[in-house]
mmCIF file of C-alpha atoms in Angstrom:
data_model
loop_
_atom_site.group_PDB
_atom_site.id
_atom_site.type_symbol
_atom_site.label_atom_id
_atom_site.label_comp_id
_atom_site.label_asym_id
_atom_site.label_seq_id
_atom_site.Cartn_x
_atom_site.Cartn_y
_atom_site.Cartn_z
ATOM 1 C CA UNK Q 998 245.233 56.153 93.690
ATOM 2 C CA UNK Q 999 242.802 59.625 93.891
ATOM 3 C CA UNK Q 1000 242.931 62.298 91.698
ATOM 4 C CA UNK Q 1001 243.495 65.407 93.081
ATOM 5 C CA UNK Q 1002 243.258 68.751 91.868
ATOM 6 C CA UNK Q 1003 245.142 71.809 93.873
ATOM 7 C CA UNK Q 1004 243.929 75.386 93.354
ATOM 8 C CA UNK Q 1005 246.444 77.745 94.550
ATOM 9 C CA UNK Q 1006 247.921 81.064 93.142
ATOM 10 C CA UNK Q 1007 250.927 80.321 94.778
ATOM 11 C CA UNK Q 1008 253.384 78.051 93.476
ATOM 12 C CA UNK Q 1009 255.237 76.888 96.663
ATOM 13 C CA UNK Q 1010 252.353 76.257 98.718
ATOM 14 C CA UNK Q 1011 251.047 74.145 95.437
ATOM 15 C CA UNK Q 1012 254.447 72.352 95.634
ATOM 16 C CA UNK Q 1013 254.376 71.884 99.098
ATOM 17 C CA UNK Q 1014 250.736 70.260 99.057
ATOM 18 C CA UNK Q 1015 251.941 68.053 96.107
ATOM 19 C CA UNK Q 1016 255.144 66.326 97.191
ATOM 20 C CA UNK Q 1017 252.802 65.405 100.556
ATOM 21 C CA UNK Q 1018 249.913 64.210 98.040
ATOM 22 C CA UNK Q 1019 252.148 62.246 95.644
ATOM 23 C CA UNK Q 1020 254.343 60.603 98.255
ATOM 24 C CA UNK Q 1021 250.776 59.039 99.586
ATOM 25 C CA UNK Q 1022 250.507 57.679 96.218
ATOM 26 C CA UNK Q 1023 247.882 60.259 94.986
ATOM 27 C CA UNK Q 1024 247.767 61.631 91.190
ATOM 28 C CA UNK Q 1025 248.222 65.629 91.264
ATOM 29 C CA UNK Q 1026 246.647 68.116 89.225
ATOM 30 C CA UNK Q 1027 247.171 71.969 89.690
ATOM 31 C CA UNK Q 1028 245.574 75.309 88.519
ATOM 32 C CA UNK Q 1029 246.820 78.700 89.597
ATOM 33 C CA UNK Q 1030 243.285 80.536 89.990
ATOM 34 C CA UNK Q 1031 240.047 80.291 90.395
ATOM 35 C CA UNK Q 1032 238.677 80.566 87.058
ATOM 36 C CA UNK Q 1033 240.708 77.742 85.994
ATOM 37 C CA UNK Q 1034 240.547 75.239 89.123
ATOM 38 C CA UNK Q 1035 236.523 75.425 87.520
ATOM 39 C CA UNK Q 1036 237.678 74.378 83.974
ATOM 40 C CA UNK Q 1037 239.942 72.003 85.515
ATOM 41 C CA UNK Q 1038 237.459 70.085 88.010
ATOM 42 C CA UNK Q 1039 234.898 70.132 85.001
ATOM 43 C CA UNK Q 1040 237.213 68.629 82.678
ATOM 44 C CA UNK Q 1041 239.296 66.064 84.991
ATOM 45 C CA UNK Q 1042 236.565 65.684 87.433
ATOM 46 C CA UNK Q 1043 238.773 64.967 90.182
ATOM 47 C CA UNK Q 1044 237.799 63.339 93.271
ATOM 48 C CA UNK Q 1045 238.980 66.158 95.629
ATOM 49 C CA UNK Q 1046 239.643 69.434 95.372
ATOM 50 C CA UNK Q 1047 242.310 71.403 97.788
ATOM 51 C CA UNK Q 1048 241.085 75.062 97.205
ATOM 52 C CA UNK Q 1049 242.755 78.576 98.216
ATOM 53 C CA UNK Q 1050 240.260 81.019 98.839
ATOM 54 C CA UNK Q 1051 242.116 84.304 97.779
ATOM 55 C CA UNK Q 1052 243.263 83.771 94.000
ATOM 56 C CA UNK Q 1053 243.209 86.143 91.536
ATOM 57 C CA UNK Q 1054 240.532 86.159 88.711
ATOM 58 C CA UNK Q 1055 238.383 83.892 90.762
ATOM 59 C CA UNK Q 1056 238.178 83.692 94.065
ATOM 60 C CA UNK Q 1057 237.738 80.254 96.113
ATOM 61 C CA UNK Q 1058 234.231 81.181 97.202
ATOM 62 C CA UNK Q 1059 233.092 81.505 93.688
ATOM 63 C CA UNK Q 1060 235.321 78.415 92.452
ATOM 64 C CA UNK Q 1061 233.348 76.385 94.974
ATOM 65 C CA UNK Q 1062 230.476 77.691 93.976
ATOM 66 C CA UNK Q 1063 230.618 76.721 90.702
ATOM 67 C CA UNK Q 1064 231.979 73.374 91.131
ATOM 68 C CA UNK Q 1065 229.470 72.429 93.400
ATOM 69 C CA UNK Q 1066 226.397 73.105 90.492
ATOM 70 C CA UNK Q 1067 228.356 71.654 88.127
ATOM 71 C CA UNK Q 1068 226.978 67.798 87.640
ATOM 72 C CA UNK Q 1069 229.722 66.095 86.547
ATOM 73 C CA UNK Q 1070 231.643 67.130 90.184
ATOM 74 C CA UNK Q 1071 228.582 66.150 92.123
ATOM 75 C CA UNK Q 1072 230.953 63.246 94.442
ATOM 76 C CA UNK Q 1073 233.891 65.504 94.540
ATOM 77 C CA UNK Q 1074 234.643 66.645 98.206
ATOM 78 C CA UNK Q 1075 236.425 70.200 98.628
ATOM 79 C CA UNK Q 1076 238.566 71.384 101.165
ATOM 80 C CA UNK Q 1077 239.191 75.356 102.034
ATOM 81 C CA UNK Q 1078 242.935 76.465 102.510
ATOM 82 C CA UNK Q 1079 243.281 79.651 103.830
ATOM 83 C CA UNK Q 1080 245.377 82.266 105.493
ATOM 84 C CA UNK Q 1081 241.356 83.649 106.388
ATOM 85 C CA UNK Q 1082 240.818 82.117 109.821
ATOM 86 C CA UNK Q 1083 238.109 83.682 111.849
ATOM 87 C CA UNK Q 1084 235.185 81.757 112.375
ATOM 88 C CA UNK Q 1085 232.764 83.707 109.608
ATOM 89 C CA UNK Q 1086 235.492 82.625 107.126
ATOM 90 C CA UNK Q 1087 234.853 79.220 107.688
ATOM 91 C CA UNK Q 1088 231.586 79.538 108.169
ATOM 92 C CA UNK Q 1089 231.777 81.680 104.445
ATOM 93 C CA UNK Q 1090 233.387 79.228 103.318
ATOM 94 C CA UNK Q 1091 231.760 75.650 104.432
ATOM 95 C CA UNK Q 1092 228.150 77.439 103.150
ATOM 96 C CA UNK Q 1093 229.460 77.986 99.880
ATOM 97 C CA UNK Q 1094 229.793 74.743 99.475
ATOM 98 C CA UNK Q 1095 233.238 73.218 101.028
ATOM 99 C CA UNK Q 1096 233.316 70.191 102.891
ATOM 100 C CA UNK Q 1097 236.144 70.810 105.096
ATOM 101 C CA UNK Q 1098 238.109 74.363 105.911
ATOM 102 C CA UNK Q 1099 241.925 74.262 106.772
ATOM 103 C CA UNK Q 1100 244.050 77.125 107.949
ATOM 104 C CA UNK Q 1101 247.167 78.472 106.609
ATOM 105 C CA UNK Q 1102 250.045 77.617 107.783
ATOM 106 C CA UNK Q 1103 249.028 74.350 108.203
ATOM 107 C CA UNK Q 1104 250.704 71.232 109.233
ATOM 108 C CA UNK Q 1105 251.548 68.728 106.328
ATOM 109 C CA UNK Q 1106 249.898 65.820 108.720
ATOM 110 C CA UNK Q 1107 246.507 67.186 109.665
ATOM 111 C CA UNK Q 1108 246.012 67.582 105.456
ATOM 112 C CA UNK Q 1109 246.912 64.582 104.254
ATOM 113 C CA UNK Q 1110 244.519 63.158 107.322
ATOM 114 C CA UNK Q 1111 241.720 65.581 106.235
ATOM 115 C CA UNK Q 1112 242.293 64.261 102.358
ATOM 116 C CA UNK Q 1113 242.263 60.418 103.371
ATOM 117 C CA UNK Q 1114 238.904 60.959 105.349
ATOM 118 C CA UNK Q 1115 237.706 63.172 102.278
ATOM 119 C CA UNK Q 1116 238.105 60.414 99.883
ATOM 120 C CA UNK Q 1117 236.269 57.981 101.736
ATOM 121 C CA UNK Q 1118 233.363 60.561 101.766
ATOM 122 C CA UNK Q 1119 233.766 61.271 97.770
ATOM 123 C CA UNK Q 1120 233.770 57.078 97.218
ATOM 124 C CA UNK Q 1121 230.420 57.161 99.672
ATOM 125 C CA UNK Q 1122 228.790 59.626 97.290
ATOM 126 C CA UNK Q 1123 229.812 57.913 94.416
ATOM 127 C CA UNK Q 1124 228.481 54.663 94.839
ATOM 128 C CA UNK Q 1125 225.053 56.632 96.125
ATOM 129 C CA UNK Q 1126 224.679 58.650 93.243
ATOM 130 C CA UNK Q 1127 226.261 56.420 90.271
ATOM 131 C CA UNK Q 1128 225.138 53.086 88.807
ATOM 132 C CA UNK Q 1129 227.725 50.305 89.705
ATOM 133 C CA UNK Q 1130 227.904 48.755 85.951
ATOM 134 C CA UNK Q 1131 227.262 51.441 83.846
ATOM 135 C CA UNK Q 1132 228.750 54.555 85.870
ATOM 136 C CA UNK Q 1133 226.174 56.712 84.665
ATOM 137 C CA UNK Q 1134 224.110 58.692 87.159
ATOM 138 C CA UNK Q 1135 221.772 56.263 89.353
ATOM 139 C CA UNK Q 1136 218.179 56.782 89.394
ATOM 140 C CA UNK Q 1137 218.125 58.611 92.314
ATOM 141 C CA UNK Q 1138 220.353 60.922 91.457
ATOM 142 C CA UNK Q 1139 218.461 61.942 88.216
ATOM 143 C CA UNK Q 1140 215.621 62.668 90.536
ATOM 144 C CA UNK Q 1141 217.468 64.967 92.228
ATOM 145 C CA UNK Q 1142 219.215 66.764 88.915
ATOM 146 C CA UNK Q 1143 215.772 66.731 87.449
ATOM 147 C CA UNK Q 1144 214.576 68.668 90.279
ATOM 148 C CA UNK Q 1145 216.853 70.949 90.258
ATOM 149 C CA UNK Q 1146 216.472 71.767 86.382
ATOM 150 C CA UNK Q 1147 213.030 71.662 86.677
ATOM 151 C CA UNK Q 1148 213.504 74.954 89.098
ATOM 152 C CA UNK Q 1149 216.391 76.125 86.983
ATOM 153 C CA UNK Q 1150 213.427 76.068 84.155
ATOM 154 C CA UNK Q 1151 210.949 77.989 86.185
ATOM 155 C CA UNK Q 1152 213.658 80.709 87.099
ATOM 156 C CA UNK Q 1153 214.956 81.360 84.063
ATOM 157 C CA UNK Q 1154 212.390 80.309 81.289
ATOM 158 C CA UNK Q 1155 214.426 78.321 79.225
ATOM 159 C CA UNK Q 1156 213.979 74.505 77.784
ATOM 160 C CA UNK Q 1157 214.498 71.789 79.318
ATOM 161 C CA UNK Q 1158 213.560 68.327 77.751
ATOM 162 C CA UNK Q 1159 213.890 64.619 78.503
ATOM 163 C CA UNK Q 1160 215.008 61.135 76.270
ATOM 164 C CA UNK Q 1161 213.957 57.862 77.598
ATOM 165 C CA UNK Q 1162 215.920 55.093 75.682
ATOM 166 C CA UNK Q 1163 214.837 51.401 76.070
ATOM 167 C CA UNK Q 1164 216.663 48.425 74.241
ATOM 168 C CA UNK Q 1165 214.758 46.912 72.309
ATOM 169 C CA UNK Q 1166 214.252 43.084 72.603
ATOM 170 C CA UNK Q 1167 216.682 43.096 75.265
ATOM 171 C CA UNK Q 1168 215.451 39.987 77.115
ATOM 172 C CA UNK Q 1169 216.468 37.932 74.070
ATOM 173 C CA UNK Q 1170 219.493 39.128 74.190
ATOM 174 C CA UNK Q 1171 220.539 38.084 78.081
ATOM 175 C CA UNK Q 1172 218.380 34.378 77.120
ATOM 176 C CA UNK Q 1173 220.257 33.689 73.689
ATOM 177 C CA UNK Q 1174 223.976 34.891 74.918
ATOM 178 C CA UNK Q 1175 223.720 35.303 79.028
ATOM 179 C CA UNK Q 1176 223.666 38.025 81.646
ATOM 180 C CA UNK Q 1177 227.353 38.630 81.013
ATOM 181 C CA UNK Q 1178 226.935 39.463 77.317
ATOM 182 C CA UNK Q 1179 224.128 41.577 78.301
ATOM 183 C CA UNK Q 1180 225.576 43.440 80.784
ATOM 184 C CA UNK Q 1181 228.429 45.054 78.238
ATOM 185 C CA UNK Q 1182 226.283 46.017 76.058
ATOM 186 C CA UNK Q 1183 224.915 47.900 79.058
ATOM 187 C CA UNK Q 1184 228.052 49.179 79.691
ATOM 188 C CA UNK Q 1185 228.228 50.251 75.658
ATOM 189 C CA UNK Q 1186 225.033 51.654 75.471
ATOM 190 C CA UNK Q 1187 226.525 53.818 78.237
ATOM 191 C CA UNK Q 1188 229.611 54.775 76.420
ATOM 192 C CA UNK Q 1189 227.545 56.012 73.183
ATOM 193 C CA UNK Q 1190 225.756 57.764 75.450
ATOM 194 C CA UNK Q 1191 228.494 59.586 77.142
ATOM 195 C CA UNK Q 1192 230.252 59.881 73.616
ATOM 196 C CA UNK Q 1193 226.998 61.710 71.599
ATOM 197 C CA UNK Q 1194 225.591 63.544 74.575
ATOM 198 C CA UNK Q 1195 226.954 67.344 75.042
ATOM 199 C CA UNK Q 1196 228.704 67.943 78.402
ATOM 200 C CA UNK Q 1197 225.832 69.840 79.613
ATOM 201 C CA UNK Q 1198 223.468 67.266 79.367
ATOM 202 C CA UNK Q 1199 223.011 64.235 81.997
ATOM 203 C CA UNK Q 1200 222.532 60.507 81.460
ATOM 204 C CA UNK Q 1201 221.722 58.052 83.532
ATOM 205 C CA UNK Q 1202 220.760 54.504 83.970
ATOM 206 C CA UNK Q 1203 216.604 54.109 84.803
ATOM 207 C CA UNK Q 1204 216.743 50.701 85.727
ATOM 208 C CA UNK Q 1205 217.166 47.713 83.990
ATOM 209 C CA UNK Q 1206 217.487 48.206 79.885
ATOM 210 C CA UNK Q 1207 215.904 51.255 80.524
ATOM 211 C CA UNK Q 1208 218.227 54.554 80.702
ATOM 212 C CA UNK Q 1209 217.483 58.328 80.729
ATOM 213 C CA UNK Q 1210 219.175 61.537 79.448
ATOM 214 C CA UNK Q 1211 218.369 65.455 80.951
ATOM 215 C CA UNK Q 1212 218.737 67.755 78.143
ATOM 216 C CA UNK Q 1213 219.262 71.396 79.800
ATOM 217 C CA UNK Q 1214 218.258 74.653 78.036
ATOM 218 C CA UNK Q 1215 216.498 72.645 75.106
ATOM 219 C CA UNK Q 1216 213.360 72.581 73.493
ATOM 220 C CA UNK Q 1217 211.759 69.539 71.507
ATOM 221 C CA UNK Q 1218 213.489 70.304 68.602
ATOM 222 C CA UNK Q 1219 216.627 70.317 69.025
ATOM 223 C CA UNK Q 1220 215.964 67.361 71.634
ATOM 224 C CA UNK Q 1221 214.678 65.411 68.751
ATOM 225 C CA UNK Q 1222 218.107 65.527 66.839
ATOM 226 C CA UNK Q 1223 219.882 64.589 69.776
ATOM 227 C CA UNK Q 1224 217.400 62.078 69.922
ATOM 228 C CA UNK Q 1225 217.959 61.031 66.171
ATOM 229 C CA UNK Q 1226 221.431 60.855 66.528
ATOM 230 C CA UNK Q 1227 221.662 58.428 69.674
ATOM 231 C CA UNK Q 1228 219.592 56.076 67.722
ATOM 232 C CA UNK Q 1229 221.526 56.151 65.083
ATOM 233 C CA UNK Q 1230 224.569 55.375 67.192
ATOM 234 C CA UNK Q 1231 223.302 52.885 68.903
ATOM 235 C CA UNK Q 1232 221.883 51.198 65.417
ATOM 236 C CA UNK Q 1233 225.075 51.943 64.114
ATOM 237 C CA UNK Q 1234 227.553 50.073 66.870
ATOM 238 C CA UNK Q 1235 228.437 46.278 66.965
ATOM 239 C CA UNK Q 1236 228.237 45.194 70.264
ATOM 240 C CA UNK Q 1237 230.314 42.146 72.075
ATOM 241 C CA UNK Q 1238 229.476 39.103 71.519
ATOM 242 C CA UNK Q 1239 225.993 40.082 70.323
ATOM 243 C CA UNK Q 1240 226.456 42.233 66.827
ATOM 244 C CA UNK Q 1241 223.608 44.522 66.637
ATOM 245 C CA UNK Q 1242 221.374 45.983 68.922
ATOM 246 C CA UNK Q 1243 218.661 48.702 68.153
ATOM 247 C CA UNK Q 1244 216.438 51.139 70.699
ATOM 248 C CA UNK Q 1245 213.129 52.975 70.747
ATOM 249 C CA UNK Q 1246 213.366 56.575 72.237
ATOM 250 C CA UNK Q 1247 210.755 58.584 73.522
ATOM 251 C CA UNK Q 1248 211.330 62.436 74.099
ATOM 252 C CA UNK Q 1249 209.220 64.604 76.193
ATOM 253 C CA UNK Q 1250 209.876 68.737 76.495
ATOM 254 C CA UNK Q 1251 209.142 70.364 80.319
ATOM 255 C CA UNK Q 1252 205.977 72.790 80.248
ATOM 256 C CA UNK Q 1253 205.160 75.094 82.099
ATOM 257 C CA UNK Q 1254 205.274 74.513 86.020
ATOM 258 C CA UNK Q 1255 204.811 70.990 85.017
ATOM 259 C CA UNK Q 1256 206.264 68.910 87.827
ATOM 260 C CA UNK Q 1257 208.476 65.507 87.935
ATOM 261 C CA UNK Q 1258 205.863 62.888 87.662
ATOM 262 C CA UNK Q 1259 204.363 64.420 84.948
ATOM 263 C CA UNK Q 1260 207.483 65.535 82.925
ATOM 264 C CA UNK Q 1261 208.650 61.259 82.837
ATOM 265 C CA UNK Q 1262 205.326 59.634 82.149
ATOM 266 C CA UNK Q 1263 204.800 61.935 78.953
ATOM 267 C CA UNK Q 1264 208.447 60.740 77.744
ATOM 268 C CA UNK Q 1265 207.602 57.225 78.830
ATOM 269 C CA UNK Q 1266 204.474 57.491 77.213
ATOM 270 C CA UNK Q 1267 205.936 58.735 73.872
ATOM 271 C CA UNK Q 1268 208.504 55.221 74.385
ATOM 272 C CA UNK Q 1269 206.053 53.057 74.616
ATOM 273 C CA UNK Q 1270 204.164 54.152 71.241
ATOM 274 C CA UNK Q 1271 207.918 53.972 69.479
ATOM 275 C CA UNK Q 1272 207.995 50.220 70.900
ATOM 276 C CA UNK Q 1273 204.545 49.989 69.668
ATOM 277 C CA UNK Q 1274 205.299 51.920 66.357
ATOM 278 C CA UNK Q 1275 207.663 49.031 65.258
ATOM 279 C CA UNK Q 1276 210.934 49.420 67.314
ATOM 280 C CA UNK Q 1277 213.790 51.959 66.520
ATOM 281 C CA UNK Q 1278 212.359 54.906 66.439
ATOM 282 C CA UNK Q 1279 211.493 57.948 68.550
ATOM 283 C CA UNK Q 1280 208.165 59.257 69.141
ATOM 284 C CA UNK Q 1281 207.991 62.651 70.444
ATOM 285 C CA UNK Q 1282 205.682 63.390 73.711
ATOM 286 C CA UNK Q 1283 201.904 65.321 73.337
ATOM 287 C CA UNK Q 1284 202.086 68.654 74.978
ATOM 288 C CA UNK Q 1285 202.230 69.397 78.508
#
């Protein structure tokens, strides 16, 4: 069953779309403009998205917009329904961001085809972009995000920094109680982090015992106490099986025009002398 969010400032057309989305089984959400279809998708993070284009508020073009930069809808596929059918609308409309444009009226059939075909692509982007055990953001996706903050950074001037979290004396732990044990507390580690990390920012999984967290719009200070309190969590938390586990965090802030490569090996860097420094700590990252 998909989760499915329908943004429409009309109530029977919303109706309509949801008896045909619920009798295949789907789970139905609805918002009745723009401005909230956003809040909505941000909030439920919904696999697709059947979007009006002229609501009230907030028009679909902007809604799209704004969905589509927001991370936490990065897999969600969007389809355009709209009385607006000349070619530059769709055109408008597919280069703001939609995957698909349909046409008002439209027939019941030729949707719920369009949704079924759009949920295959969402579950393709998925398993590209998110890591199988943890469901954080893969590696490759945080390449891309950290691009794309890194030029958010040099347009707008404001902070961006980087944690780099590594278990510490996690090979004991899979040799003394097995893969299985060590793989939920993986998938814990992953929780705390979605649990003390703000929505804005963006975890992921590095690879192996290794994970990663984007901190947008914030400088080393503040990126410290977020820092400070995931190690604390993650001190804090009794994990299956195992009891407790502790990290070593290193935490690197962007400088100016400084590039990928650069912005991660300060951060791992600063990791490596907290694993040095004795374990369970952070150690903050020299200066760009």
């Amino acid at each position: 069953m998909a989760k499915i969010l329908i943004v429409d400032d009309n109530t029977a057309i919303r109706d309509v779309i949801k008896i045909h989305l619920m009798m295949a089984g789907h789970e139905v959400i609805e918002a009745e403009n723009g401005r909230q279809g956003v809040e909505m998708a941000t909030e439920h993070q919904p696999d697709l998205v059947i979007l009006d284009v002229m609501m009230p508020e907030m028009d679909g073009m902007e809604a799209c917009s704004q969905i589509r930069t927001d991370p936490a809808c990065a897999a969600v596929y969007v389809i355009m329904l709209s009385a607006r059918g000349e070619t530059s609308d769709k055109v408008d409309g597919l280069n703001t961001g939609a995957d698909a444009y349909l046409t008002k009226p439209f027939e019941p059939d030729e949707l719920i085809a369009q949704v079924n075909a759009g949920l295959r692509t969402a579950e393709d982007r998925r398993q590209a972009m998110y890591d199988l055990l943890t469901g954080l953001f893969n590696r490759r996706a945080f390449d891309d995000l950290m691009h794309r903050e890194l030029s958010l950074r040099d347009r707008h001037g404001h902070g961006l920094s980087m944690v780099m979290i590594d278990l510490d004396h996690f090979k004991a732990v899979n040799d003394t109680y097995g893969h299985h044990a060590g793989d939920a507390v993986l998938r814990d580690l992953a929780d705390i982090l979605r649990e003390v990390c703000r929505p804005s920012d963006l975890p992921c999984r590095w690879g192996g015992e290794e994970f990663a967290c984007l901190l947008p719009q914030t400088d080393l200070e503040n990126a410290l106490k977020v820092g400070e309190r995931l190690r604390a969590a993650i001190e804090a938390h009794d994990f299956p099986e195992v009891g407790k586990v502790t990290a070593s965090l290193g935490i690197s802030q962007a400088g100016p025009e400084e590039n990928e490569e650069s912005f991660c090996k300060r951060a791992d860097e600063a990791l490596y002398r907290a694993k040095e420094g004795g374990r369970n700590r952070i150690e903050a990252a020299t200066s760009a």
